[in-house]
Tab-separated table of C-alpha atoms in Angstrom:
chain	number	residue	atom	x	y	z
A	1	MET	CA	0.000	0.000	0.000
A	2	GLY	CA	3.022	2.289	-0.034
A	3	GLY	CA	2.993	5.872	1.169
A	4	GLU	CA	0.385	7.171	-1.221
A	5	VAL	CA	-2.792	8.843	-0.031
A	6	TRP	CA	-6.222	9.049	-1.574
A	7	PRO	CA	-8.067	12.391	-1.150
A	8	VAL	CA	-11.656	12.147	0.092
A	9	ALA	CA	-14.051	14.926	-0.936
A	10	ASP	CA	-16.693	13.984	1.673
A	11	VAL	CA	-15.528	12.049	4.743
A	12	LEU	CA	-19.046	11.028	5.827
A	13	ALA	CA	-19.903	9.606	2.398
A	14	TYR	CA	-16.564	7.753	2.311
A	15	LEU	CA	-16.945	6.177	5.768
A	16	SER	CA	-20.584	5.139	5.380
A	17	GLY	CA	-21.039	1.354	5.498
A	18	SER	CA	-19.276	-1.569	7.161
A	19	TRP	CA	-15.550	-2.076	7.678
A	20	ARG	CA	-13.362	-4.931	8.940
A	21	VAL	CA	-11.025	-3.718	11.694
A	22	ARG	CA	-7.594	-4.908	12.825
A	23	ARG	CA	-5.846	-2.946	15.601
A	24	SER	CA	-2.532	-3.436	17.328
A	25	VAL	CA	-1.971	-1.858	20.740
A	26	ARG	CA	1.604	-1.479	21.938
A	27	ASP	CA	2.535	-0.355	25.437
A	28	LEU	CA	5.923	1.259	24.856
A	29	ALA	CA	6.720	1.280	28.593
A	30	SER	CA	6.101	-2.423	29.311
A	31	GLY	CA	6.560	-3.863	25.825
A	32	ASP	CA	3.149	-5.546	26.021
A	33	GLU	CA	1.178	-5.912	22.793
A	34	GLY	CA	-2.501	-6.479	22.263
A	35	ARG	CA	-4.772	-7.028	19.272
A	36	PHE	CA	-8.336	-6.077	18.449
A	37	THR	CA	-10.242	-7.658	15.572
A	38	GLY	CA	-13.813	-6.880	14.692
A	39	THR	CA	-16.062	-4.655	12.645
A	40	THR	CA	-17.079	-1.015	12.486
A	41	ALA	CA	-20.403	0.096	11.054
A	42	PHE	CA	-21.034	3.725	10.090
A	43	GLU	CA	-24.830	4.123	9.962
A	44	ALA	CA	-26.882	7.226	9.120
A	45	LEU	CA	-28.001	9.347	12.080
A	46	ASP	CA	-31.284	11.222	12.115
A	47	GLY	CA	-30.453	14.858	11.392
A	48	GLY	CA	-27.216	14.075	9.535
A	49	GLY	CA	-23.943	12.405	10.288
A	50	LEU	CA	-23.022	8.836	11.098
A	51	LEU	CA	-23.186	6.605	14.156
A	52	HIS	CA	-19.916	4.651	14.444
A	53	ARG	CA	-20.313	1.289	16.215
A	54	GLU	CA	-17.244	-0.853	16.692
A	55	SER	CA	-17.378	-4.345	18.168
A	56	GLY	CA	-15.020	-7.272	18.318
A	57	THR	CA	-12.492	-9.076	20.486
A	58	PHE	CA	-9.531	-7.504	22.268
A	59	VAL	CA	-6.684	-9.808	23.319
A	60	TRP	CA	-4.323	-8.399	25.964
A	61	ARG	CA	-1.720	-10.464	27.818
A	62	GLY	CA	-3.276	-13.623	26.403
A	63	VAL	CA	-6.787	-12.842	27.639
A	64	ALA	CA	-9.559	-12.324	25.048
A	65	ARG	CA	-12.423	-10.000	25.950
A	66	PRO	CA	-15.343	-8.568	23.995
A	67	ALA	CA	-14.835	-4.870	23.244
A	68	GLU	CA	-17.005	-2.169	21.735
A	69	ARG	CA	-17.263	1.580	21.400
A	70	THR	CA	-19.615	4.102	19.879
A	71	LEU	CA	-18.768	7.487	18.371
A	72	ARG	CA	-20.766	10.098	16.471
A	73	PHE	CA	-19.379	11.541	13.230
A	74	LEU	CA	-21.321	14.753	12.622
A	75	PRO	CA	-21.072	17.119	9.640
A	76	GLY	CA	-18.148	19.506	10.178
A	77	ALA	CA	-18.159	23.288	9.835
A	78	VAL	CA	-16.480	22.953	6.414
A	79	PRO	CA	-18.299	20.854	3.767
A	80	GLY	CA	-16.757	17.381	3.430
A	81	THR	CA	-15.334	17.336	6.971
A	82	ALA	CA	-16.589	15.752	10.209
A	83	ASP	CA	-16.871	16.665	13.874
A	84	VAL	CA	-16.169	13.448	15.820
A	85	ARG	CA	-17.840	13.134	19.218
A	86	PHE	CA	-17.983	10.538	21.937
A	87	ALA	CA	-21.237	8.609	22.467
A	88	ASP	CA	-22.264	11.131	25.165
A	89	GLY	CA	-21.858	14.051	22.731
A	90	GLN	CA	-18.589	15.376	24.180
A	91	PRO	CA	-16.088	16.608	21.538
A	92	PHE	CA	-13.318	14.209	20.460
A	93	HIS	CA	-11.667	15.681	17.343
A	94	GLY	CA	-12.256	17.106	13.886
A	95	LEU	CA	-11.662	15.051	10.749
A	96	ASP	CA	-10.741	16.466	7.336
A	97	LEU	CA	-9.595	13.883	4.777
A	98	ARG	CA	-9.811	16.128	1.707
A	99	SER	CA	-6.024	15.768	1.293
A	100	GLY	CA	-6.136	12.054	2.159
A	101	ARG	CA	-4.463	12.724	5.531
A	102	HIS	CA	-5.410	14.335	8.814
A	103	THR	CA	-3.757	14.830	12.207
A	104	ALA	CA	-5.931	15.273	15.292
A	105	GLY	CA	-5.222	15.913	18.937
A	106	HIS	CA	-7.325	15.301	22.021
A	107	PRO	CA	-6.354	16.076	25.627
A	108	CYS	CA	-7.816	13.533	28.071
A	109	ALA	CA	-7.129	14.326	31.740
A	110	ALA	CA	-3.307	14.304	31.989
A	111	ASP	CA	-2.844	12.342	28.757
A	112	LEU	CA	-2.596	13.596	25.174
A	113	TYR	CA	-3.996	11.605	22.273
A	114	ARG	CA	-2.533	12.392	18.839
A	115	GLY	CA	-4.103	10.668	15.858
A	116	GLU	CA	-2.907	10.400	12.280
A	117	PHE	CA	-5.498	9.369	9.678
A	118	THR	CA	-4.455	8.170	6.220
A	119	VAL	CA	-6.737	7.079	3.379
A	120	ARG	CA	-5.018	4.476	1.153
A	121	ASP	CA	-7.747	3.997	-1.476
A	122	ALA	CA	-11.520	3.652	-1.851
A	123	ASP	CA	-11.603	0.644	0.489
A	124	HIS	CA	-8.700	1.064	2.961
A	125	TRP	CA	-7.757	3.633	5.599
A	126	ARG	CA	-5.605	3.673	8.720
A	127	THR	CA	-5.389	5.495	12.017
A	128	VAL	CA	-2.350	5.666	14.282
A	129	TRP	CA	-3.017	7.057	17.753
A	130	ARG	CA	-0.127	7.916	20.065
A	131	VAL	CA	-1.207	8.230	23.693
A	132	GLY	CA	1.252	9.840	26.067
A	133	GLY	CA	1.039	11.003	29.644
A	134	PRO	CA	2.059	10.192	33.190
A	135	ALA	CA	0.312	6.790	33.166
A	136	LYS	CA	0.256	5.914	29.454
A	137	ASP	CA	2.729	5.415	26.636
A	138	LEU	CA	0.783	3.645	23.894
A	139	VAL	CA	0.624	3.328	20.117
A	140	LEU	CA	-2.647	2.096	18.603
A	141	THR	CA	-2.546	1.277	14.875
A	142	THR	CA	-5.863	0.449	13.222
A	143	ASP	CA	-6.403	-0.745	9.660
A	144	TYR	CA	-9.867	-0.565	8.129
A	145	ALA	CA	-10.927	-2.551	5.041
A	146	ARG	CA	-14.357	-2.027	3.538
A	147	ASP	CA	-16.689	-5.028	3.787
A	148	ALA	CA	-17.695	-6.196	0.325
């Protein structure tokens, strides 16, 4: 998949649908590694935007557990962009993939989340989140492949 990016004119239209998800989680302090595999569905929300529902299995230190999360991807202030919010409506980050790439930041208590989004083509995109702070030193790499 190389280092090429694929510009996306409308992030909500691009994300809409179902995706297969593979995520690696590395704890840089301990050296521990975990894996998440599952699916993400982006479904239309009343009033515009998408409801993001992720579910699957997270394996950490040899223990497999069910895992899920919900986010809201709302239309952004600029056409083609999104305003990403947590399930409770609190702001998470903006998302603008018109260049095929986006970098986002989110402070969470004493930790800082920095995300890099890259669109590879019509059916593949990736996020890399770096989480740093007094209690965390993590890298989460997630690959998304569109479900046929």
